[in-house]
Coordinates of C-alpha atoms and ligand atoms in Angstrom, one line a residue:
M1 CA -8.1 -31.8 -11.2
A2 CA -6.4 -33.4 -8.8
D3 CA -7.1 -32.1 -5.2
L4 CA -10.3 -30.1 -5.3
H5 CA -13.5 -30.6 -7.5
F6 CA -15.6 -28.4 -9.4
G7 CA -18.2 -30.9 -10.1
S8 CA -19.5 -30.5 -13.6
A9 CA -18.8 -26.6 -13.5
A10 CA -17.6 -25.0 -16.5
A11 CA -16.5 -21.3 -17.4
T12 CA -19.2 -19.6 -19.6
P13 CA -17.6 -18.5 -23.0
A14 CA -17.4 -14.6 -21.7
E15 CA -15.6 -15.6 -19.0
R16 CA -13.1 -17.8 -20.8
V17 CA -12.7 -14.7 -23.1
A18 CA -12.1 -12.3 -20.4
V19 CA -9.4 -14.7 -18.6
D20 CA -7.8 -15.5 -22.1
A21 CA -7.5 -11.8 -22.7
V22 CA -5.1 -11.7 -19.6
V23 CA -3.0 -15.0 -20.1
A24 CA -2.6 -15.5 -23.9
P25 CA 0.2 -12.7 -24.3
F26 CA 1.9 -15.1 -22.2
G27 CA 1.3 -18.0 -24.4
P28 CA -0.4 -21.1 -24.3
A29 CA -0.7 -23.3 -21.2
L30 CA 1.2 -26.6 -20.9
L31 CA -0.1 -29.9 -21.8
V32 CA -2.0 -31.5 -19.2
E33 CA -0.6 -35.3 -19.5
S34 CA -1.9 -36.6 -16.1
A35 CA -4.4 -35.4 -13.6
H36 CA -1.3 -34.3 -11.5
L37 CA -0.2 -30.6 -11.5
V38 CA 3.0 -29.6 -10.9
R39 CA 4.2 -26.5 -9.4
G40 CA 7.5 -26.2 -11.1
G41 CA 9.6 -24.2 -8.8
T42 CA 10.3 -20.5 -9.3
T43 CA 11.1 -20.6 -13.1
R44 CA 7.3 -21.7 -13.4
R45 CA 6.4 -18.9 -11.3
A46 CA 8.2 -16.2 -13.0
E47 CA 6.8 -17.7 -16.4
R48 CA 2.8 -18.5 -15.7
R49 CA 1.8 -18.4 -12.0
H50 CA 2.2 -14.8 -11.5
L51 CA -0.9 -14.4 -13.8
L52 CA -3.2 -15.8 -11.4
L53 CA -4.3 -12.7 -9.4
P54 CA -4.8 -10.7 -13.2
A55 CA -6.8 -13.7 -14.2
L56 CA -8.8 -13.6 -10.8
H57 CA -9.6 -9.8 -11.4
A58 CA -10.5 -10.5 -15.0
L59 CA -13.0 -13.4 -14.1
Q60 CA -14.7 -11.4 -11.4
R61 CA -14.9 -8.2 -13.5
E62 CA -16.9 -10.3 -16.1
A63 CA -18.9 -12.7 -13.9
G64 CA -19.2 -10.5 -10.9
W65 CA -17.6 -13.1 -8.7
I66 CA -14.9 -16.0 -8.7
S67 CA -17.2 -18.7 -10.0
P68 CA -16.2 -22.3 -9.8
G69 CA -16.4 -22.7 -13.8
G70 CA -14.5 -19.7 -14.0
L71 CA -11.9 -20.7 -11.5
R72 CA -11.3 -24.1 -13.1
H73 CA -10.6 -22.7 -16.4
V74 CA -8.1 -20.2 -14.7
C75 CA -6.5 -23.0 -13.0
E76 CA -6.7 -25.1 -16.5
Q77 CA -4.5 -22.4 -18.1
L78 CA -2.3 -21.3 -15.6
Q79 CA -1.7 -25.0 -14.4
V80 CA -2.2 -24.1 -10.7
P81 CA -3.6 -26.5 -8.5
P82 CA -7.2 -25.7 -7.8
A83 CA -7.1 -25.7 -4.0
E84 CA -4.2 -23.2 -4.4
A85 CA -6.1 -20.9 -6.6
Y86 CA -9.1 -21.2 -4.5
G87 CA -6.6 -20.3 -1.3
V88 CA -5.4 -17.1 -3.0
A89 CA -8.9 -16.0 -3.9
T90 CA -10.2 -16.5 -0.4
F91 CA -7.3 -14.2 0.8
Y92 CA -8.1 -11.1 -0.9
E93 CA -11.0 -8.8 0.5
M94 CA -12.1 -7.8 -3.0
L95 CA -12.4 -11.0 -4.5
R96 CA -15.9 -13.0 -3.7
T97 CA -16.0 -16.9 -4.1
T98 CA -20.0 -16.7 -3.4
A99 CA -22.4 -15.6 -6.2
P100 CA -23.8 -11.9 -5.3
A101 CA -27.4 -11.5 -4.2
T102 CA -28.3 -8.8 -6.8
E103 CA -26.6 -7.7 -9.9
G104 CA -26.0 -4.1 -8.4
P105 CA -22.8 -2.7 -7.9
I106 CA -21.1 -3.5 -4.4
A107 CA -20.1 -0.2 -2.4
H108 CA -17.3 -0.3 0.2
V109 CA -17.7 2.4 2.5
C110 CA -14.6 3.5 5.1
D111 CA -15.2 2.6 8.3
D112 CA -11.8 3.6 9.6
V113 CA -10.4 6.1 11.9
A114 CA -10.9 9.0 9.9
C115 CA -14.1 8.4 8.2
R116 CA -15.9 7.5 11.5
I117 CA -15.0 10.9 13.1
D118 CA -18.2 12.2 11.4
P119 CA -20.8 9.3 11.5
S120 CA -23.7 11.4 10.5
R121 CA -21.6 12.2 6.8
R122 CA -21.1 8.6 6.7
E123 CA -24.6 7.4 7.1
A124 CA -25.9 9.9 4.6
A125 CA -23.6 8.3 2.2
V126 CA -24.4 4.9 3.1
T127 CA -28.4 5.8 2.6
A128 CA -27.8 7.5 -0.8
L129 CA -25.6 4.2 -2.4
R130 CA -28.3 1.9 -1.0
A131 CA -31.1 3.7 -2.5
A132 CA -29.2 3.8 -5.8
G133 CA -29.2 -0.2 -5.4
A134 CA -25.7 -0.9 -3.9
A135 CA -25.3 -3.6 -1.8
V136 CA -23.0 -1.6 1.0
H137 CA -20.0 -3.5 3.1
D138 CA -17.8 -1.6 5.6
S139 CA -14.2 -0.8 4.6
P140 CA -10.8 -0.4 6.0
C141 CA -9.4 2.6 5.0
L142 CA -9.5 3.3 1.5
G143 CA -7.2 6.2 1.0
Q144 CA -9.6 9.1 0.8
C145 CA -9.3 10.2 4.1
D146 CA -8.9 13.8 2.9
R147 CA -12.4 13.5 1.4
P148 CA -14.7 11.7 3.9
P149 CA -16.2 9.4 3.7
G150 CA -14.4 7.1 1.2
V151 CA -16.0 5.0 -1.0
F152 CA -15.2 2.4 -3.6
V153 CA -17.7 0.7 -6.1
Q154 CA -16.9 -2.7 -7.9
H155 CA -19.7 -2.9 -10.8
R156 CA -20.1 -6.1 -12.6
R157 CA -19.0 -6.0 -15.8
G158 CA -17.5 -2.4 -15.5
S159 CA -14.6 -0.7 -14.2
D160 CA -14.4 0.0 -10.6
E161 CA -15.1 3.2 -9.5
V162 CA -14.1 5.7 -6.7
P163 CA -16.6 8.2 -6.8
N164 CA -14.6 10.8 -4.8
D165 CA -12.1 10.9 -8.2
S166 CA -14.7 12.6 -10.2
G167 CA -14.5 15.5 -8.3
P168 CA -12.1 18.5 -8.7
F169 CA -8.6 18.1 -6.8
E170 CA -7.0 20.9 -5.4
L171 CA -3.2 20.7 -3.9
P172 CA -3.6 22.7 -0.8
Q173 CA 0.0 24.0 -1.2
A174 CA -0.5 24.5 -5.1
G175 CA 2.0 27.0 -6.1
D176 CA 4.6 26.8 -3.1
P177 CA 8.0 27.2 -4.4
G178 CA 9.3 24.8 -2.0
L179 CA 7.6 21.9 -3.0
R180 CA 10.0 19.2 -4.6
L181 CA 8.1 16.0 -4.0
L182 CA 4.8 17.8 -5.4
R183 CA 6.0 20.6 -7.6
R184 CA 4.1 19.0 -10.7
V185 CA 0.9 17.6 -9.0
G186 CA -1.9 19.9 -10.3
V187 CA 0.6 21.5 -12.6
V188 CA 1.4 18.6 -15.3
D189 CA -1.2 16.5 -17.4
P190 CA -1.0 13.2 -15.8
T191 CA -2.0 11.6 -19.1
S192 CA 0.6 12.9 -21.3
L193 CA 4.3 12.1 -21.8
D194 CA 4.6 15.3 -23.7
S195 CA 3.5 17.3 -20.7
Y196 CA 5.5 15.6 -18.4
L197 CA 8.8 16.2 -20.7
G198 CA 7.7 20.0 -20.7
Q199 CA 7.7 20.1 -17.2
G200 CA 11.4 19.0 -16.9
G201 CA 10.4 15.3 -16.9
M202 CA 13.0 12.7 -17.3
A203 CA 16.0 15.5 -16.7
A204 CA 17.0 13.2 -14.0
L205 CA 17.1 10.1 -16.0
G206 CA 19.4 12.0 -18.5
V207 CA 21.7 12.7 -15.7
A208 CA 21.6 9.1 -14.3
R209 CA 22.7 7.8 -17.8
E210 CA 25.3 10.3 -18.2
I211 CA 27.1 9.8 -14.9
G212 CA 26.6 5.8 -14.3
G213 CA 24.6 3.7 -12.0
E214 CA 27.5 3.8 -9.4
A215 CA 27.5 7.6 -9.2
V216 CA 23.7 7.5 -8.9
I217 CA 24.1 5.0 -6.0
E218 CA 27.0 7.7 -4.6
A219 CA 24.5 10.8 -4.9
V220 CA 21.5 9.0 -3.0
A221 CA 24.1 7.9 -0.4
Q222 CA 25.6 11.3 0.0
A223 CA 22.0 12.9 0.0
G224 CA 21.0 10.5 2.7
L225 CA 17.8 9.2 1.4
S226 CA 16.2 7.0 3.8
G227 CA 12.9 4.5 2.9
R228 CA 9.7 6.7 3.4
G229 CA 7.4 3.8 3.7
G230 CA 7.8 3.4 7.5
A231 CA 11.1 1.4 7.9
A232 CA 13.6 4.2 7.1
F233 CA 15.9 2.1 5.3
P234 CA 18.9 3.7 3.7
T235 CA 17.9 3.5 0.3
A236 CA 21.5 3.7 -1.2
A237 CA 22.7 0.7 0.8
K238 CA 19.5 -1.3 -0.4
W239 CA 20.5 -0.7 -4.2
R240 CA 23.9 -1.4 -3.7
A241 CA 23.1 -4.9 -2.0
V242 CA 21.0 -5.6 -4.8
R243 CA 23.7 -4.5 -7.5
D244 CA 26.3 -6.6 -6.0
A245 CA 23.9 -9.7 -4.9
S246 CA 24.7 -12.9 -7.3
G247 CA 21.6 -13.7 -9.5
D248 CA 21.2 -13.6 -13.3
R249 CA 18.1 -11.5 -12.9
R250 CA 17.2 -8.2 -10.8
H251 CA 14.0 -6.7 -9.9
V252 CA 13.1 -3.1 -9.0
V253 CA 9.4 -3.2 -7.2
V254 CA 7.6 -0.3 -6.3
N255 CA 5.7 -1.1 -3.0
F256 CA 2.2 1.2 -3.9
D257 CA 0.2 -0.9 -2.0
E258 CA -0.5 2.2 0.7
S259 CA -3.2 0.8 2.7
E260 CA -1.9 2.2 6.3
P261 CA -5.2 3.8 7.9
G262 CA -4.6 7.9 7.2
T263 CA -2.5 7.6 4.5
F264 CA -3.0 8.9 1.1
K265 CA 0.1 10.5 -0.3
D266 CA 1.4 8.0 -2.8
K267 CA -2.2 8.2 -4.3
T268 CA -1.9 11.7 -4.8
L269 CA 1.5 11.6 -6.2
V270 CA 0.7 8.8 -8.6
E271 CA -2.6 10.0 -9.9
N272 CA -1.3 13.4 -10.7
D273 CA 2.4 12.8 -11.8
P274 CA 2.5 9.1 -12.7
F275 CA 5.9 9.4 -15.1
A276 CA 7.7 10.7 -12.2
V277 CA 7.4 7.2 -10.7
I278 CA 8.5 5.3 -14.2
E279 CA 11.3 7.9 -14.4
A280 CA 12.6 7.1 -10.8
M281 CA 12.0 3.4 -11.7
C282 CA 14.3 3.6 -14.8
I283 CA 17.2 5.3 -12.5
A284 CA 16.7 2.6 -10.1
A285 CA 16.9 0.1 -12.6
L286 CA 20.1 1.8 -13.7
A287 CA 21.7 1.7 -10.6
T288 CA 20.8 -1.8 -9.6
G289 CA 21.3 -3.7 -13.0
A290 CA 17.5 -4.4 -12.6
E291 CA 15.8 -5.7 -16.1
T292 CA 12.3 -5.7 -14.8
G293 CA 10.3 -3.4 -12.5
W294 CA 6.9 -4.0 -10.9
V295 CA 4.5 -1.5 -9.5
Y296 CA 2.0 -3.3 -7.1
V297 CA -0.8 -0.4 -6.5
R298 CA -3.4 -0.9 -4.1
G299 CA -6.5 -2.7 -5.7
E300 CA -8.7 0.0 -4.3
Y301 CA -7.1 2.6 -6.5
P302 CA -8.5 1.9 -9.9
R303 CA -7.3 5.5 -11.3
S304 CA -3.7 4.9 -10.1
V305 CA -3.6 1.5 -12.4
E306 CA -5.2 3.6 -15.1
R307 CA -2.8 6.4 -14.9
L308 CA 0.3 4.1 -14.8
T309 CA -0.6 1.7 -17.1
S310 CA -1.0 4.8 -19.7
A311 CA 2.2 6.4 -18.7
V312 CA 3.9 3.0 -19.0
D313 CA 2.8 2.5 -22.5
Q314 CA 3.6 6.0 -23.6
C315 CA 7.0 5.4 -22.3
R316 CA 7.5 2.1 -24.2
R317 CA 6.3 3.6 -27.4
A318 CA 8.8 6.6 -26.7
G319 CA 11.6 4.1 -26.3
Y320 CA 12.2 4.9 -22.6
L321 CA 11.1 1.2 -21.7
G322 CA 11.7 -2.1 -23.6
D323 CA 14.1 -4.7 -24.0
A324 CA 16.8 -3.4 -21.5
F325 CA 14.0 -2.9 -18.7
D326 CA 10.4 -3.1 -18.6
I327 CA 7.7 -2.3 -16.3
E328 CA 5.0 -4.4 -15.5
V329 CA 1.9 -2.6 -13.3
R330 CA 0.0 -5.4 -11.1
R331 CA -3.0 -4.7 -8.7
G332 CA -3.7 -6.1 -5.4
A333 CA -7.2 -7.1 -4.2
G334 CA -7.7 -5.6 -0.6
A335 CA -5.4 -6.9 1.8
Y336 CA -3.2 -4.8 4.2
I337 CA -0.8 -7.2 4.6
C338 CA 0.7 -7.1 1.0
G339 CA 2.0 -4.0 2.0
E340 CA 4.8 -6.1 3.7
E341 CA 7.4 -6.3 0.9
T342 CA 7.4 -9.8 1.1
A343 CA 3.8 -10.5 1.3
L344 CA 3.8 -8.4 -1.8
F345 CA 6.3 -10.4 -3.7
N346 CA 4.0 -13.8 -2.8
S347 CA 0.9 -11.7 -4.1
I348 CA 2.7 -10.9 -7.5
E349 CA 4.0 -14.5 -7.6
G350 CA 0.2 -15.8 -7.5
F351 CA 0.4 -16.8 -3.9
R352 CA -1.5 -15.7 -0.7
G353 CA -0.1 -12.4 0.4
E354 CA 1.6 -13.9 3.6
P355 CA 5.0 -12.5 4.4
R356 CA 8.1 -14.8 4.4
N357 CA 10.7 -15.5 7.2
K358 CA 13.5 -13.0 7.0
P359 CA 16.6 -13.9 6.3
P360 CA 17.2 -14.1 3.7
Y361 CA 16.0 -10.5 2.6
P362 CA 15.1 -9.1 -0.7
T363 CA 18.1 -7.8 -1.6
T364 CA 19.5 -11.4 -2.4
H365 CA 16.0 -13.5 -2.6
G366 CA 13.1 -11.2 -3.6
L367 CA 10.8 -11.5 -6.1
F368 CA 11.0 -15.0 -7.6
G369 CA 14.1 -15.8 -5.4
Q370 CA 15.9 -13.2 -7.3
P371 CA 17.8 -9.8 -5.9
T372 CA 14.9 -7.1 -5.6
A373 CA 15.0 -3.2 -4.8
V374 CA 11.6 -3.2 -3.3
N375 CA 10.8 0.9 -2.7
N376 CA 7.8 3.0 -1.5
T377 CA 6.5 5.4 -3.9
E378 CA 7.5 8.5 -2.4
T379 CA 11.1 7.2 -1.7
L380 CA 11.7 7.0 -5.5
V381 CA 10.7 10.3 -6.4
N382 CA 13.0 11.5 -4.2
V383 CA 15.8 10.6 -6.2
L384 CA 14.6 12.6 -9.1
S385 CA 15.3 16.0 -6.9
I386 CA 18.9 14.2 -5.6
L387 CA 20.1 13.9 -9.6
V388 CA 18.9 17.2 -11.0
E389 CA 19.7 19.5 -8.0
G390 CA 22.6 17.6 -6.6
P391 CA 22.9 16.0 -3.1
D392 CA 24.3 19.1 -1.4
A393 CA 21.1 21.1 -2.8
Y394 CA 18.9 18.2 -1.6
R395 CA 20.5 18.3 1.9
S396 CA 20.0 22.3 2.1
V397 CA 16.6 21.4 3.8
G398 CA 15.9 19.0 6.5
T399 CA 18.0 18.3 9.1
A400 CA 21.4 16.7 9.4
Q401 CA 19.9 12.8 9.8
S402 CA 16.7 13.5 8.2
P403 CA 17.5 15.8 5.1
G404 CA 14.9 16.5 2.7
T405 CA 11.4 16.8 2.7
R406 CA 8.5 14.6 3.6
L407 CA 4.9 14.1 2.6
F408 CA 2.3 14.0 5.4
S409 CA -1.5 13.3 4.9
V410 CA -3.3 15.1 7.3
S411 CA -6.9 14.1 8.0
G412 CA -9.5 14.6 10.8
R413 CA -10.2 17.5 12.4
V414 CA -8.4 20.4 10.7
V415 CA -9.7 23.1 8.4
R416 CA -8.0 21.7 5.4
P417 CA -7.4 18.1 5.2
G418 CA -5.0 17.0 2.4
L419 CA -1.6 16.0 1.4
Y420 CA 1.4 18.5 2.6
E421 CA 5.0 18.1 1.9
V422 CA 7.3 20.1 4.4
S423 CA 10.6 20.1 5.4
F424 CA 12.1 17.6 7.8
G425 CA 12.3 19.2 11.3
T426 CA 8.9 21.0 10.8
T427 CA 7.1 20.7 14.2
L428 CA 3.7 18.9 14.5
G429 CA 2.0 21.7 15.5
E430 CA 3.1 24.2 12.2
L431 CA 2.2 21.1 10.1
L432 CA -1.2 21.2 11.6
D433 CA -1.0 25.4 11.1
L434 CA -0.4 24.6 7.6
A435 CA -3.5 22.6 7.5
G436 CA -5.6 25.3 8.7
G437 CA -5.4 24.4 12.4
V438 CA -7.5 22.1 14.3
T439 CA -11.4 22.7 14.5
G440 CA -12.3 22.6 17.8
E441 CA -10.0 21.8 20.9
L442 CA -7.2 19.3 20.2
A443 CA -7.6 16.2 22.0
A444 CA -4.7 14.1 20.2
V445 CA -3.2 13.0 17.1
L446 CA -2.6 9.9 15.5
L447 CA 0.9 10.1 14.1
G448 CA 1.8 6.8 11.3
G449 CA -2.0 5.4 11.5
A450 CA -3.0 2.4 13.0
A451 CA 0.7 1.3 13.4
G452 CA 1.8 4.3 14.9
S453 CA 1.1 6.4 18.2
F454 CA -1.1 8.7 19.7
I455 CA 0.7 12.3 20.4
P456 CA -0.9 14.3 23.2
A457 CA -2.0 17.6 22.8
D458 CA 0.7 19.2 24.6
Q459 CA 3.4 17.7 22.6
L460 CA 2.8 19.7 19.2
G461 CA 6.2 21.2 19.2
L462 CA 7.7 17.7 18.1
R463 CA 10.0 18.2 14.9
M464 CA 8.8 15.5 12.3
T465 CA 12.2 13.9 12.0
L466 CA 13.5 10.2 12.6
E467 CA 15.7 11.2 15.3
D468 CA 13.1 13.2 17.1
T469 CA 10.3 10.7 16.7
R470 CA 12.6 7.7 17.9
Q471 CA 13.4 9.8 21.0
A472 CA 10.2 10.6 21.6
G473 CA 9.4 6.9 21.5
V474 CA 7.0 7.2 18.4
A475 CA 7.7 7.1 14.4
L476 CA 6.7 8.7 11.3
G477 CA 5.6 5.6 9.7
S478 CA 3.7 6.4 6.6
G479 CA 3.1 10.0 7.1
A480 CA -0.1 9.8 8.3
V481 CA -1.4 12.2 11.0
V482 CA -5.2 12.3 11.9
V483 CA -6.3 14.9 14.0
F484 CA -9.1 14.6 16.7
D485 CA -10.7 17.2 18.8
T486 CA -12.2 16.7 22.3
S487 CA -15.8 15.6 20.1
V488 CA -14.2 12.6 19.1
D489 CA -15.0 9.4 20.7
L490 CA -11.4 8.3 21.2
T491 CA -12.2 4.9 22.7
D492 CA -14.3 4.0 19.5
T493 CA -11.2 5.2 17.8
I494 CA -9.1 2.7 19.7
L495 CA -11.4 -0.2 19.4
R496 CA -11.6 0.3 15.8
I497 CA -7.6 0.1 15.4
A498 CA -7.5 -3.2 17.5
S499 CA -10.3 -4.8 15.6
F500 CA -8.3 -3.4 12.3
F501 CA -5.5 -5.6 13.4
T502 CA -7.4 -8.7 14.3
A503 CA -8.9 -8.6 10.6
E504 CA -5.8 -7.9 8.9
S505 CA -3.5 -10.4 10.4
C506 CA -3.0 -12.9 8.2
G507 CA -2.9 -15.4 11.0
Q508 CA 0.3 -17.7 9.7
C509 CA 2.0 -17.0 13.1
V510 CA 0.5 -17.6 16.4
P511 CA 1.7 -14.6 18.6
C512 CA 0.1 -12.3 16.1
R513 CA -3.0 -14.3 15.2
V514 CA -4.2 -14.8 18.9
A515 CA -2.6 -11.5 20.6
T516 CA -4.5 -9.2 18.1
V517 CA -7.8 -10.9 19.1
R518 CA -6.9 -11.1 23.1
Q519 CA -5.9 -7.0 22.6
H520 CA -9.4 -6.4 21.0
E521 CA -11.5 -8.8 23.5
T522 CA -9.5 -7.1 26.4
L523 CA -10.5 -3.3 25.0
V524 CA -13.9 -4.3 24.3
K525 CA -14.3 -5.0 28.4
I526 CA -12.4 -1.8 29.3
A527 CA -14.5 0.2 27.1
K528 CA -17.6 -1.3 29.1
R529 CA -16.5 -0.6 32.4
G530 CA -15.0 2.5 31.5
E531 CA -11.7 2.0 33.3
V532 CA -8.9 -0.2 33.1
T533 CA -7.9 -2.2 36.0
A534 CA -4.0 -3.1 36.8
D535 CA -4.6 -7.2 35.6
Q536 CA -5.9 -5.7 32.1
R537 CA -3.1 -3.1 32.0
E538 CA -0.5 -5.7 32.5
L539 CA -2.3 -8.5 30.2
L540 CA -2.1 -5.5 27.3
G541 CA 1.6 -4.8 28.0
D542 CA 2.5 -8.6 28.0
L543 CA 0.3 -8.9 24.6
S544 CA 2.5 -6.0 23.2
Q545 CA 5.6 -7.7 24.0
V546 CA 4.9 -11.0 22.7
L547 CA 3.7 -9.3 19.5
V548 CA 7.2 -7.3 19.2
D549 CA 9.2 -10.4 20.1
A550 CA 7.4 -13.4 18.2
S551 CA 5.7 -12.0 15.4
I552 CA 7.7 -12.6 11.9
C553 CA 6.6 -9.4 10.3
G554 CA 6.0 -5.6 10.8
L555 CA 2.1 -5.9 11.3
G556 CA 2.5 -8.1 14.5
H557 CA 5.6 -5.7 15.8
T558 CA 3.1 -2.6 15.4
A559 CA -0.5 -4.1 16.1
A560 CA 0.1 -2.8 19.7
S561 CA 1.9 0.2 19.3
A562 CA -1.4 2.6 19.2
V563 CA -3.2 1.1 21.8
Q564 CA 0.0 1.1 24.3
S565 CA 0.5 4.8 23.6
A566 CA -3.6 5.4 24.2
L567 CA -3.3 3.5 27.4
R568 CA -0.2 5.7 28.5
L569 CA -1.9 8.9 27.9
G570 CA -5.1 7.8 29.2
L571 CA -7.0 8.1 26.1
V572 CA -8.9 4.9 26.9
G573 CA -9.6 3.5 30.2
G574 CA -8.8 6.5 31.9
G575 CA -5.9 7.2 34.3
T576 CA -1.9 7.2 33.2
Ligands
SF4_601 S1 3.2 -10.9 12.2 FE1 0.9 -11.3 12.0 S2 0.4 -10.5 9.8 FE2 3.0 -11.0 10.3 S3 3.1 -13.1 9.3 FE3 2.8 -13.5 11.5 S4 0.8 -13.4 11.5 FE4 0.9 -12.7 9.5

């Protein structure tokens, strides 16, 4: 190999079989005629390099790690320069480039904002996992905040596992006639297309085919649908821009890399109603002219991958997917930053999941440099109600500027943690009441996850709309609502948020790489002293401004948001 030497390392027969099973359906590797490997531009990426992450997953599942011999085989099959492949393998938390010390499973136990509220429960889980022979690692949020502590287990030569998934699932609002997005959750069999059809599935696709792509976009515009991933961008404008962009191939990408701490809405939706996502993607393809769909699933959601893959297979057999439009399910490998849309494209294309500079925007230069509509899972599922009920009915709930309903992942100190669907305009207090109320004396609510802001206990009247939260200087973000009572050590929570950003910054731009570390260091000093000095307050303010002004992606832009709100409210270091 041209740029990295593996020595005499060679793949084992089993490693070869595992990797070849992933890459073989895409044809034989190109012949290597010299020692030099050529990247081959976007065409080559679209043809073969995009198989790098799936091949690394297959290798690790077989060998327990990314062995040098296995990596060499992957590089030869995909014609990827070894140093680049190694750079990709070391980018992701779930992939290991050193041999595990034991043959036992590796258990990742959530150590993030919601799960660390109850340290004794977490410790008990860690002790039990160790007793069962697992190597235990602390993990950022695993999207199981309603059932703490979150645990994700990687088995050698076996499927990954989320123990919590095996328990009974109950939707707190089951049977509520006001549900739109969640109306099939707990009712439909998520493994059966027939069951989905029996529950009114594919009716929206029928409407879309009847009225045509332009009318679909018009209906979505009239409904006022905006993105539910955090940025709240108007969906119709995005679809129209993709449809009007020049390019021979278009893509629809579902951003299901749900990693914002405190968020588990898309996991619940997809695992209980996966065909709804497929149907909505078919409609998005009709509207934008896309021929290819991609669902990028968070790596720590193995059941989501399984359910979606099965749903895609069934839809293919039934003729809903095929030559005109087909879908690939891709699995991430543990990197929060891959929720940023251009980082997600790089990840699918087989590169490190680092964000790209914008412009150009994904609508014209997205996946493989081609026009791409990238939507959050919840956003897409809204389209089904819009088409079946009509835009006017859709707008009959919510407010003029924030029509429709919204999903909120409620966790922490409430009686019934879980996923809730409420109309925009519902107050924060009403949402907490729906979750059974606070267990103890309310201290604060973290709205929007680590990238969000703390809301004080005296602002439960805050209406959950885009306009009200904007006016209050906060954001709904991913819809995470983590509730803290006065028994929770909020300084510990805020330190955890700051350290989360130091770990998750991809490091490619200096303001974010450095400021996230300085922010954490300063907070550690404040925590030790128990108070914040004027200089420290000023320094943290400057760091926050630099992050907002000079970072190239949303992670940097929001990395100081929660800390700044905590300082303003006196939740850390005292004073206001
Ligand atoms: S802002 Fe941070 S996460 Fe985003 S590209 Fe820059 S270093 Fe990476």
